[in-house]
Every structure is written in C-alpha cells, then in structure tokens.
C-alpha cells in the first residue's frame, strides 16, 4: 500500500482548482502557491486566509490532517528559516502563538502539534515557501480509518473551520 488515502471531499474542488490554476492570485508562475493565495484578491472566506498580518499570515491547510489545521507563513516566499529577516522571524512566532490560541479557543482540544518541514527531502509540499503547521489534537484522535485503511475522515468542511478560527482569532484585548 502507498500513502494515506483521503475520502472524496467534493466541497473542496473549487478551492483546489483555483489554487492550482492560478485563480487564487496571478498566473501559475506568478509566485509561490501561498503568495498567489495571499495576494490574489480573493475574499479571505474563499481563499481560507484566517488572519493577515503585516509580515506573516495564517491560512487553512487545503489537505488537513484534522479540522482546524493551519499553516502560518511569511507573506513573501522564503524557503529557509535562516532567510527570514528579524522582523519576519519575530512576526512568524507571534503568529504561531496566536494560531495556537485560536485553535484552543475554537476546538477545545487536548493538545496542539506545531511543526515545519524545510525542503522537499523533509516532506515540504511547498518547499519554496516555508510554513509552520499548527493543528489541534485530542486524546485518542487516531482511529481505525488511519491505522487500518490509511484514510482520513474530515468531519468539518473548510468554510466551517475558517469561520471558527476567524471568530476565535486573538485580538490585542483578548491576549493574556
């Protein structure tokens, strides 16, 4: 058997078609996938941009491990961590902090995974634009589908995840 299969999720096809055809911003060659999403002019609820910052932003993962799976990234394509300037590095980790707070508030999860895959050999799906995965986890959230059938079942549509996280995103007044 190969990698993990995913159950059909037709509600995501419009997003994926737009992302791969350049419809989420510029032509297909006009920047990284994430730059096209961030700078494409689509409304955030259609491009699933949860939060936009001056230097870094957060978007939903189009291929989530679980509902609420966010990608935190610099607004410009940077492949390597050491290529970030100091303000970008600071903003990236502040954005990760806010993403964790939003996930905890929106999903009432038992834990949070945070991770990066730098370079194709490390498993990066978009190696030219680094991003931090931030996703909720629950006790016992692995089930027989992943373990036996190598398939994930997504219980929530991306627009629902987007709304939950957008509503839960911290503001200056809610940060502790």
Short mmCIF file of N, CA and C in Angstrom, two decimals:
data_model
loop_
_atom_site.label_atom_id
_atom_site.label_comp_id
_atom_site.label_asym_id
_atom_site.label_seq_id
_atom_site.Cartn_x
_atom_site.Cartn_y
_atom_site.Cartn_z
N UNK A 1 0.83 -1.19 0.00
CA UNK A 1 0.00 0.00 0.00
C UNK A 1 0.87 1.24 0.00
N UNK A 2 0.36 2.29 -0.64
CA UNK A 2 1.06 3.56 -0.69
C UNK A 2 0.78 4.41 0.53
N UNK A 3 0.75 5.71 0.33
CA UNK A 3 0.50 6.65 1.41
C UNK A 3 -0.96 6.64 1.83
N UNK A 4 -1.30 7.57 2.66
CA UNK A 4 -2.66 7.67 3.19
C UNK A 4 -3.61 8.14 2.09
N UNK A 5 -4.73 7.44 1.94
CA UNK A 5 -5.78 7.86 1.02
C UNK A 5 -6.68 8.85 1.73
N UNK A 6 -7.40 9.65 0.97
CA UNK A 6 -8.37 10.57 1.53
C UNK A 6 -9.73 10.25 0.93
N UNK A 7 -10.75 10.33 1.73
CA UNK A 7 -12.10 10.15 1.21
C UNK A 7 -12.45 11.32 0.31
N UNK A 8 -13.32 11.10 -0.65
CA UNK A 8 -13.75 12.14 -1.57
C UNK A 8 -14.36 13.29 -0.79
N UNK A 9 -13.95 14.50 -1.11
CA UNK A 9 -14.48 15.70 -0.46
C UNK A 9 -14.73 16.74 -1.56
N UNK A 10 -15.81 16.56 -2.30
CA UNK A 10 -16.13 17.41 -3.44
C UNK A 10 -16.28 18.87 -3.12
N UNK A 11 -16.61 19.19 -1.89
CA UNK A 11 -16.76 20.59 -1.50
C UNK A 11 -15.45 21.36 -1.58
N UNK A 12 -14.31 20.66 -1.69
CA UNK A 12 -13.02 21.34 -1.76
C UNK A 12 -12.53 21.55 -3.19
N UNK A 13 -13.22 20.99 -4.16
CA UNK A 13 -12.70 21.01 -5.52
C UNK A 13 -12.55 22.42 -6.09
N UNK A 14 -13.48 23.32 -5.80
CA UNK A 14 -13.37 24.68 -6.32
C UNK A 14 -12.11 25.37 -5.79
N UNK A 15 -11.81 25.17 -4.51
CA UNK A 15 -10.62 25.76 -3.91
C UNK A 15 -9.36 25.19 -4.55
N UNK A 16 -9.30 23.88 -4.68
CA UNK A 16 -8.11 23.25 -5.25
C UNK A 16 -7.93 23.62 -6.71
N UNK A 17 -9.02 23.67 -7.49
CA UNK A 17 -8.93 24.09 -8.88
C UNK A 17 -8.38 25.50 -9.00
N UNK A 18 -8.89 26.39 -8.16
CA UNK A 18 -8.42 27.78 -8.19
C UNK A 18 -6.95 27.88 -7.78
N UNK A 19 -6.55 27.13 -6.75
CA UNK A 19 -5.18 27.19 -6.26
C UNK A 19 -4.19 26.67 -7.30
N UNK A 20 -4.53 25.59 -7.99
CA UNK A 20 -3.59 25.01 -8.93
C UNK A 20 -3.61 25.68 -10.29
N UNK A 21 -4.68 26.42 -10.62
CA UNK A 21 -4.74 27.10 -11.91
C UNK A 21 -4.28 28.54 -11.84
N UNK A 22 -3.92 29.01 -10.66
CA UNK A 22 -3.52 30.40 -10.50
C UNK A 22 -4.68 31.30 -10.16
N UNK A 23 -5.88 30.74 -10.01
CA UNK A 23 -7.06 31.54 -9.74
C UNK A 23 -7.10 32.17 -8.37
N UNK A 24 -6.22 31.77 -7.49
CA UNK A 24 -6.16 32.40 -6.17
C UNK A 24 -5.11 33.50 -6.15
N UNK A 25 -4.72 33.94 -7.30
CA UNK A 25 -3.79 35.07 -7.34
C UNK A 25 -2.79 34.94 -8.44
N UNK A 26 -2.90 35.78 -9.45
CA UNK A 26 -1.92 35.83 -10.51
C UNK A 26 -1.87 34.57 -11.34
N UNK A 27 -0.93 34.55 -12.24
CA UNK A 27 -0.72 33.36 -13.07
C UNK A 27 -0.01 32.30 -12.26
N UNK A 28 -0.08 31.09 -12.73
CA UNK A 28 0.54 29.96 -12.02
C UNK A 28 2.01 30.22 -11.76
N UNK A 29 2.69 30.94 -12.63
CA UNK A 29 4.11 31.23 -12.45
C UNK A 29 4.33 32.51 -11.65
N UNK A 30 3.28 33.17 -11.20
CA UNK A 30 3.39 34.45 -10.51
C UNK A 30 3.59 34.31 -9.02
N UNK A 31 4.62 33.63 -8.57
CA UNK A 31 4.90 33.48 -7.16
C UNK A 31 4.54 32.10 -6.66
N UNK A 32 4.84 31.87 -5.40
CA UNK A 32 4.53 30.57 -4.79
C UNK A 32 3.03 30.41 -4.65
N UNK A 33 2.59 29.20 -4.39
CA UNK A 33 1.17 28.94 -4.15
C UNK A 33 0.65 29.86 -3.05
N UNK A 34 1.40 29.99 -1.97
CA UNK A 34 0.94 30.81 -0.85
C UNK A 34 0.90 32.30 -1.21
N UNK A 35 1.86 32.77 -1.99
CA UNK A 35 1.81 34.16 -2.44
C UNK A 35 0.58 34.40 -3.31
N UNK A 36 0.25 33.44 -4.17
CA UNK A 36 -0.94 33.59 -5.02
C UNK A 36 -2.20 33.63 -4.17
N UNK A 37 -2.25 32.83 -3.12
CA UNK A 37 -3.42 32.84 -2.24
C UNK A 37 -3.50 34.17 -1.50
N UNK A 38 -2.38 34.62 -0.92
CA UNK A 38 -2.38 35.83 -0.10
C UNK A 38 -2.59 37.11 -0.91
N UNK A 39 -2.09 37.13 -2.13
CA UNK A 39 -2.11 38.37 -2.91
C UNK A 39 -3.02 38.30 -4.13
N UNK A 40 -3.89 37.31 -4.17
CA UNK A 40 -4.72 37.08 -5.34
C UNK A 40 -6.00 37.90 -5.42
N UNK A 41 -6.34 38.61 -4.37
CA UNK A 41 -7.52 39.45 -4.42
C UNK A 41 -8.83 38.74 -4.11
N UNK A 42 -8.78 37.45 -3.83
CA UNK A 42 -10.00 36.72 -3.46
C UNK A 42 -10.38 37.09 -2.03
N UNK A 43 -11.66 37.08 -1.71
CA UNK A 43 -12.05 37.29 -0.31
C UNK A 43 -11.44 36.20 0.58
N UNK A 44 -11.13 36.58 1.81
CA UNK A 44 -10.50 35.62 2.73
C UNK A 44 -11.34 34.38 2.93
N UNK A 45 -12.67 34.52 2.95
CA UNK A 45 -13.51 33.35 3.17
C UNK A 45 -13.49 32.39 1.99
N UNK A 46 -13.08 32.85 0.83
CA UNK A 46 -12.95 31.97 -0.34
C UNK A 46 -11.55 31.37 -0.46
N UNK A 47 -10.54 32.13 -0.05
CA UNK A 47 -9.16 31.64 -0.12
C UNK A 47 -8.71 31.01 1.20
N UNK A 48 -9.58 31.05 2.21
CA UNK A 48 -9.33 30.45 3.52
C UNK A 48 -8.15 31.06 4.25
N UNK A 49 -7.95 32.38 4.04
CA UNK A 49 -6.97 33.12 4.83
C UNK A 49 -7.66 33.46 6.15
N UNK A 50 -7.15 32.92 7.24
CA UNK A 50 -7.76 33.12 8.55
C UNK A 50 -7.32 34.45 9.16
N UNK A 51 -6.04 34.80 9.00
CA UNK A 51 -5.53 36.06 9.54
C UNK A 51 -4.43 36.60 8.63
N UNK A 52 -4.45 37.91 8.44
CA UNK A 52 -3.41 38.59 7.67
C UNK A 52 -2.66 39.55 8.59
N UNK A 53 -1.35 39.41 8.63
CA UNK A 53 -0.51 40.34 9.36
C UNK A 53 0.37 41.11 8.40
N UNK A 54 1.11 42.06 8.92
CA UNK A 54 1.99 42.88 8.08
C UNK A 54 3.05 42.04 7.37
N UNK A 55 3.62 41.08 8.09
CA UNK A 55 4.70 40.26 7.53
C UNK A 55 4.36 38.78 7.42
N UNK A 56 3.41 38.31 8.23
CA UNK A 56 3.07 36.89 8.26
C UNK A 56 1.56 36.72 8.35
N UNK A 57 1.07 35.59 7.86
CA UNK A 57 -0.36 35.31 7.84
C UNK A 57 -0.62 33.85 8.16
N UNK A 58 -1.89 33.52 8.34
CA UNK A 58 -2.31 32.14 8.61
C UNK A 58 -3.42 31.75 7.66
N UNK A 59 -3.29 30.56 7.07
CA UNK A 59 -4.31 30.04 6.16
C UNK A 59 -4.64 28.60 6.55
N UNK A 60 -5.82 28.16 6.16
CA UNK A 60 -6.17 26.75 6.38
C UNK A 60 -5.37 25.88 5.43
N UNK A 61 -5.00 24.71 5.90
CA UNK A 61 -4.35 23.72 5.05
C UNK A 61 -5.42 23.09 4.15
N UNK A 62 -5.19 23.11 2.85
CA UNK A 62 -6.15 22.52 1.91
C UNK A 62 -6.18 21.00 2.02
N UNK A 63 -5.15 20.40 2.58
CA UNK A 63 -5.08 18.95 2.80
C UNK A 63 -4.85 18.70 4.29
N UNK A 64 -5.85 19.02 5.12
CA UNK A 64 -5.62 18.99 6.57
C UNK A 64 -5.46 17.59 7.13
N UNK A 65 -4.64 17.51 8.19
CA UNK A 65 -4.53 16.27 8.95
C UNK A 65 -5.79 16.09 9.78
N UNK A 66 -6.31 17.20 10.28
CA UNK A 66 -7.54 17.22 11.05
C UNK A 66 -8.20 18.58 10.86
N UNK A 67 -9.45 18.72 11.22
CA UNK A 67 -10.13 20.00 11.11
C UNK A 67 -9.39 21.05 11.95
N UNK A 68 -9.27 22.25 11.41
CA UNK A 68 -8.59 23.32 12.10
C UNK A 68 -7.10 23.40 11.83
N UNK A 69 -6.57 22.60 10.91
CA UNK A 69 -5.15 22.56 10.59
C UNK A 69 -4.74 23.85 9.87
N UNK A 70 -3.94 24.67 10.54
CA UNK A 70 -3.49 25.95 9.99
C UNK A 70 -2.07 25.88 9.47
N UNK A 71 -1.78 26.76 8.52
CA UNK A 71 -0.42 26.98 8.04
C UNK A 71 -0.09 28.44 8.34
N UNK A 72 0.97 28.67 9.09
CA UNK A 72 1.43 30.01 9.42
C UNK A 72 2.67 30.26 8.57
N UNK A 73 2.72 31.40 7.87
CA UNK A 73 3.78 31.62 6.91
C UNK A 73 4.11 33.09 6.75
N UNK A 74 5.35 33.36 6.32
CA UNK A 74 5.67 34.75 5.97
C UNK A 74 4.89 35.12 4.71
N UNK A 75 4.61 36.40 4.54
CA UNK A 75 3.84 36.83 3.37
C UNK A 75 4.65 36.76 2.08
N UNK A 76 5.96 36.71 2.18
CA UNK A 76 6.80 36.55 0.99
C UNK A 76 7.38 35.14 0.99
N UNK A 77 7.66 34.64 -0.20
CA UNK A 77 8.21 33.29 -0.32
C UNK A 77 9.65 33.28 0.18
N UNK A 78 9.89 32.49 1.20
CA UNK A 78 11.21 32.28 1.78
C UNK A 78 11.33 30.77 1.99
N UNK A 79 12.36 30.17 1.42
CA UNK A 79 12.49 28.72 1.50
C UNK A 79 13.10 28.24 2.81
N UNK A 80 14.03 28.99 3.35
CA UNK A 80 14.80 28.54 4.51
C UNK A 80 14.58 29.47 5.70
N UNK A 81 14.57 28.91 6.87
CA UNK A 81 14.36 29.67 8.10
C UNK A 81 15.39 30.79 8.24
N UNK A 82 16.62 30.49 7.89
CA UNK A 82 17.68 31.49 8.04
C UNK A 82 17.56 32.64 7.02
N UNK A 83 16.67 32.53 6.05
CA UNK A 83 16.44 33.60 5.08
C UNK A 83 15.46 34.66 5.60
N UNK A 84 14.78 34.37 6.70
CA UNK A 84 13.86 35.35 7.28
C UNK A 84 14.66 36.49 7.91
N UNK A 85 14.20 37.72 7.74
CA UNK A 85 14.84 38.82 8.47
C UNK A 85 14.28 38.83 9.90
N UNK A 86 14.88 39.60 10.76
CA UNK A 86 14.48 39.58 12.18
C UNK A 86 13.02 39.96 12.40
N UNK A 87 12.49 41.01 11.73
CA UNK A 87 11.06 41.30 11.93
C UNK A 87 10.14 40.17 11.46
N UNK A 88 10.50 39.50 10.35
CA UNK A 88 9.70 38.35 9.89
C UNK A 88 9.76 37.20 10.89
N UNK A 89 10.95 36.93 11.42
CA UNK A 89 11.10 35.84 12.39
C UNK A 89 10.24 36.12 13.62
N UNK A 90 10.31 37.33 14.11
CA UNK A 90 9.50 37.71 15.29
C UNK A 90 8.02 37.55 14.98
N UNK A 91 7.58 38.09 13.85
CA UNK A 91 6.15 38.04 13.50
C UNK A 91 5.68 36.61 13.23
N UNK A 92 6.56 35.78 12.67
CA UNK A 92 6.18 34.39 12.41
C UNK A 92 5.81 33.70 13.73
N UNK A 93 6.63 33.86 14.76
CA UNK A 93 6.37 33.17 16.03
C UNK A 93 5.24 33.82 16.81
N UNK A 94 5.03 35.13 16.64
CA UNK A 94 3.85 35.75 17.24
C UNK A 94 2.58 35.23 16.57
N UNK A 95 2.64 35.03 15.24
CA UNK A 95 1.50 34.48 14.50
C UNK A 95 1.23 33.04 14.92
N UNK A 96 2.30 32.25 15.15
CA UNK A 96 2.13 30.88 15.64
C UNK A 96 1.45 30.91 17.00
N UNK A 97 1.90 31.80 17.88
CA UNK A 97 1.27 31.92 19.21
C UNK A 97 -0.22 32.20 19.08
N UNK A 98 -0.59 33.15 18.21
CA UNK A 98 -2.00 33.48 18.03
C UNK A 98 -2.77 32.34 17.39
N UNK A 99 -2.13 31.60 16.48
CA UNK A 99 -2.78 30.44 15.86
C UNK A 99 -3.09 29.38 16.92
N UNK A 100 -2.15 29.13 17.82
CA UNK A 100 -2.38 28.17 18.90
C UNK A 100 -3.55 28.62 19.76
N UNK A 101 -3.58 29.90 20.13
CA UNK A 101 -4.67 30.42 20.96
C UNK A 101 -6.01 30.27 20.26
N UNK A 102 -6.06 30.56 18.96
CA UNK A 102 -7.32 30.44 18.20
C UNK A 102 -7.77 28.98 18.12
N UNK A 103 -6.84 28.08 17.87
CA UNK A 103 -7.18 26.66 17.79
C UNK A 103 -7.72 26.17 19.13
N UNK A 104 -7.05 26.53 20.21
CA UNK A 104 -7.52 26.10 21.54
C UNK A 104 -8.92 26.65 21.83
N UNK A 105 -9.13 27.91 21.48
CA UNK A 105 -10.43 28.54 21.73
C UNK A 105 -11.52 27.93 20.85
N UNK A 106 -11.21 27.70 19.59
CA UNK A 106 -12.22 27.22 18.64
C UNK A 106 -12.53 25.73 18.80
N UNK A 107 -11.54 24.93 19.15
CA UNK A 107 -11.71 23.48 19.13
C UNK A 107 -11.67 22.81 20.50
N UNK A 108 -11.28 23.54 21.52
CA UNK A 108 -11.21 22.96 22.88
C UNK A 108 -10.48 21.62 22.86
N UNK A 109 -9.34 21.62 22.21
CA UNK A 109 -8.56 20.40 22.01
C UNK A 109 -7.73 20.07 23.25
N UNK A 110 -7.20 18.85 23.28
CA UNK A 110 -6.37 18.39 24.39
C UNK A 110 -4.90 18.76 24.21
N UNK A 111 -4.51 19.08 22.98
CA UNK A 111 -3.13 19.44 22.69
C UNK A 111 -3.03 20.07 21.32
N UNK A 112 -1.84 20.52 20.96
CA UNK A 112 -1.59 21.16 19.67
C UNK A 112 -0.25 20.66 19.14
N UNK A 113 -0.22 20.28 17.86
CA UNK A 113 1.05 19.97 17.19
C UNK A 113 1.50 21.21 16.43
N UNK A 114 2.81 21.49 16.51
CA UNK A 114 3.44 22.58 15.76
C UNK A 114 4.66 21.97 15.08
N UNK A 115 4.80 22.20 13.77
CA UNK A 115 5.96 21.62 13.09
C UNK A 115 6.23 22.25 11.75
N UNK A 116 7.46 22.05 11.27
CA UNK A 116 7.90 22.56 9.97
C UNK A 116 8.62 21.45 9.22
N UNK A 117 8.44 21.42 7.91
CA UNK A 117 9.19 20.55 7.03
C UNK A 117 9.96 21.46 6.08
N UNK A 118 11.25 21.60 6.28
CA UNK A 118 12.06 22.50 5.47
C UNK A 118 12.77 21.71 4.38
N UNK A 119 12.39 21.95 3.13
CA UNK A 119 12.96 21.26 1.99
C UNK A 119 12.15 20.05 1.59
N UNK A 120 12.21 19.72 0.30
CA UNK A 120 11.44 18.60 -0.22
C UNK A 120 11.82 17.29 0.46
N UNK A 121 13.11 17.09 0.75
CA UNK A 121 13.56 15.86 1.40
C UNK A 121 12.96 15.70 2.79
N UNK A 122 12.59 16.82 3.41
CA UNK A 122 11.98 16.79 4.75
C UNK A 122 10.46 16.65 4.69
N UNK A 123 9.92 16.60 3.47
CA UNK A 123 8.48 16.43 3.31
C UNK A 123 7.71 17.69 3.01
N UNK A 124 8.39 18.79 2.71
CA UNK A 124 7.69 20.05 2.42
C UNK A 124 6.91 19.93 1.12
N UNK A 125 5.62 20.22 1.17
CA UNK A 125 4.79 20.20 -0.02
C UNK A 125 4.95 21.44 -0.87
N UNK A 126 5.34 22.55 -0.26
CA UNK A 126 5.61 23.81 -0.95
C UNK A 126 6.99 24.27 -0.47
N UNK A 127 8.06 23.63 -0.98
CA UNK A 127 9.39 23.86 -0.42
C UNK A 127 9.93 25.28 -0.63
N UNK A 128 9.39 26.02 -1.59
CA UNK A 128 9.90 27.37 -1.84
C UNK A 128 9.32 28.41 -0.90
N UNK A 129 8.36 28.01 -0.05
CA UNK A 129 7.71 28.96 0.86
C UNK A 129 7.49 28.27 2.21
N UNK A 130 8.42 28.50 3.15
CA UNK A 130 8.32 27.82 4.43
C UNK A 130 7.01 28.14 5.13
N UNK A 131 6.55 27.21 5.94
CA UNK A 131 5.31 27.39 6.69
C UNK A 131 5.33 26.49 7.91
N UNK A 132 4.64 26.93 8.94
CA UNK A 132 4.56 26.20 10.19
C UNK A 132 3.17 25.58 10.27
N UNK A 133 3.11 24.28 10.47
CA UNK A 133 1.84 23.58 10.66
C UNK A 133 1.44 23.73 12.13
N UNK A 134 0.19 24.13 12.35
CA UNK A 134 -0.36 24.24 13.70
C UNK A 134 -1.72 23.55 13.66
N UNK A 135 -1.89 22.49 14.44
CA UNK A 135 -3.14 21.75 14.36
C UNK A 135 -3.56 21.18 15.71
N UNK A 136 -4.88 21.15 15.91
CA UNK A 136 -5.40 20.63 17.18
C UNK A 136 -5.29 19.12 17.24
N UNK A 137 -5.14 18.61 18.48
CA UNK A 137 -5.10 17.17 18.70
C UNK A 137 -5.94 16.84 19.93
N UNK A 138 -6.49 15.63 19.95
CA UNK A 138 -7.31 15.17 21.05
C UNK A 138 -6.82 13.80 21.50
N UNK A 139 -7.05 13.49 22.77
CA UNK A 139 -6.73 12.15 23.25
C UNK A 139 -7.49 11.14 22.39
N UNK A 140 -6.80 10.14 21.89
CA UNK A 140 -7.45 9.09 21.10
C UNK A 140 -7.93 9.54 19.74
N UNK A 141 -7.33 10.60 19.15
CA UNK A 141 -7.84 11.08 17.87
C UNK A 141 -7.35 10.28 16.67
N UNK A 142 -6.55 9.27 16.86
CA UNK A 142 -6.25 8.35 15.76
C UNK A 142 -7.31 7.26 15.82
N UNK A 143 -7.77 6.86 14.68
CA UNK A 143 -8.83 5.85 14.66
C UNK A 143 -8.49 4.75 13.66
N UNK A 144 -9.36 3.82 13.55
CA UNK A 144 -9.09 2.66 12.70
C UNK A 144 -8.94 3.05 11.22
N UNK A 145 -9.60 4.13 10.79
CA UNK A 145 -9.51 4.52 9.37
C UNK A 145 -8.07 4.85 9.00
N UNK A 146 -7.38 5.65 9.82
CA UNK A 146 -5.99 5.99 9.54
C UNK A 146 -5.09 4.79 9.74
N UNK A 147 -5.31 4.05 10.82
CA UNK A 147 -4.44 2.93 11.16
C UNK A 147 -4.60 1.74 10.23
N UNK A 148 -5.83 1.43 9.84
CA UNK A 148 -6.10 0.23 9.05
C UNK A 148 -6.27 0.55 7.56
N UNK A 149 -7.05 1.56 7.24
CA UNK A 149 -7.37 1.86 5.85
C UNK A 149 -6.50 2.94 5.24
N UNK A 150 -5.56 3.51 6.03
CA UNK A 150 -4.71 4.60 5.57
C UNK A 150 -5.55 5.70 4.92
N UNK A 151 -6.64 6.05 5.57
CA UNK A 151 -7.58 7.06 5.09
C UNK A 151 -7.95 7.97 6.25
N UNK A 152 -8.09 9.27 5.97
CA UNK A 152 -8.54 10.21 6.99
C UNK A 152 -9.96 10.63 6.69
N UNK A 153 -10.75 10.77 7.72
CA UNK A 153 -12.11 11.27 7.59
C UNK A 153 -12.14 12.67 8.18
N UNK A 154 -12.53 13.64 7.37
CA UNK A 154 -12.59 15.02 7.81
C UNK A 154 -14.02 15.34 8.22
N UNK A 155 -14.26 15.61 9.50
CA UNK A 155 -15.63 15.82 9.96
C UNK A 155 -16.19 17.21 9.70
N UNK A 156 -15.36 18.12 9.18
CA UNK A 156 -15.80 19.52 9.08
C UNK A 156 -15.34 20.11 7.75
N UNK A 157 -16.21 20.82 7.07
CA UNK A 157 -15.88 21.49 5.81
C UNK A 157 -14.94 22.66 6.07
N UNK A 158 -14.07 22.98 5.11
CA UNK A 158 -13.13 24.08 5.26
C UNK A 158 -13.82 25.41 5.59
N UNK A 159 -14.96 25.76 4.98
CA UNK A 159 -15.59 27.03 5.36
C UNK A 159 -16.02 27.08 6.83
N UNK A 160 -16.39 25.94 7.40
CA UNK A 160 -16.76 25.89 8.82
C UNK A 160 -15.51 26.10 9.68
N UNK A 161 -14.42 25.43 9.33
CA UNK A 161 -13.15 25.61 10.06
C UNK A 161 -12.71 27.06 9.97
N UNK A 162 -12.80 27.66 8.77
CA UNK A 162 -12.38 29.05 8.58
C UNK A 162 -13.17 29.97 9.52
N UNK A 163 -14.47 29.82 9.56
CA UNK A 163 -15.30 30.69 10.40
C UNK A 163 -14.97 30.51 11.88
N UNK A 164 -14.81 29.27 12.33
CA UNK A 164 -14.48 29.01 13.74
C UNK A 164 -13.17 29.69 14.13
N UNK A 165 -12.15 29.52 13.30
CA UNK A 165 -10.83 30.07 13.62
C UNK A 165 -10.81 31.59 13.48
N UNK A 166 -11.47 32.11 12.48
CA UNK A 166 -11.53 33.56 12.30
C UNK A 166 -12.20 34.21 13.50
N UNK A 167 -13.30 33.62 13.96
CA UNK A 167 -14.01 34.15 15.12
C UNK A 167 -13.20 34.03 16.41
N UNK A 168 -12.34 33.01 16.49
CA UNK A 168 -11.57 32.77 17.70
C UNK A 168 -10.21 33.47 17.70
N UNK A 169 -9.84 34.12 16.58
CA UNK A 169 -8.50 34.71 16.47
C UNK A 169 -8.32 35.78 17.54
N UNK A 170 -7.19 35.74 18.25
CA UNK A 170 -6.96 36.71 19.32
C UNK A 170 -6.83 38.14 18.80
N UNK A 171 -7.29 39.05 19.61
CA UNK A 171 -7.09 40.48 19.36
C UNK A 171 -6.20 40.99 20.49
N UNK A 172 -5.72 42.21 20.38
CA UNK A 172 -4.89 42.78 21.43
C UNK A 172 -5.61 42.71 22.77
N UNK A 173 -6.94 42.90 22.76
CA UNK A 173 -7.72 42.89 24.00
C UNK A 173 -7.86 41.50 24.60
N UNK A 174 -7.81 40.43 23.76
CA UNK A 174 -8.02 39.07 24.28
C UNK A 174 -6.72 38.34 24.59
N UNK A 175 -5.57 38.91 24.19
CA UNK A 175 -4.29 38.24 24.50
C UNK A 175 -4.01 38.39 25.99
N UNK A 176 -3.52 37.32 26.59
CA UNK A 176 -3.19 37.42 28.02
C UNK A 176 -1.72 37.54 28.24
#
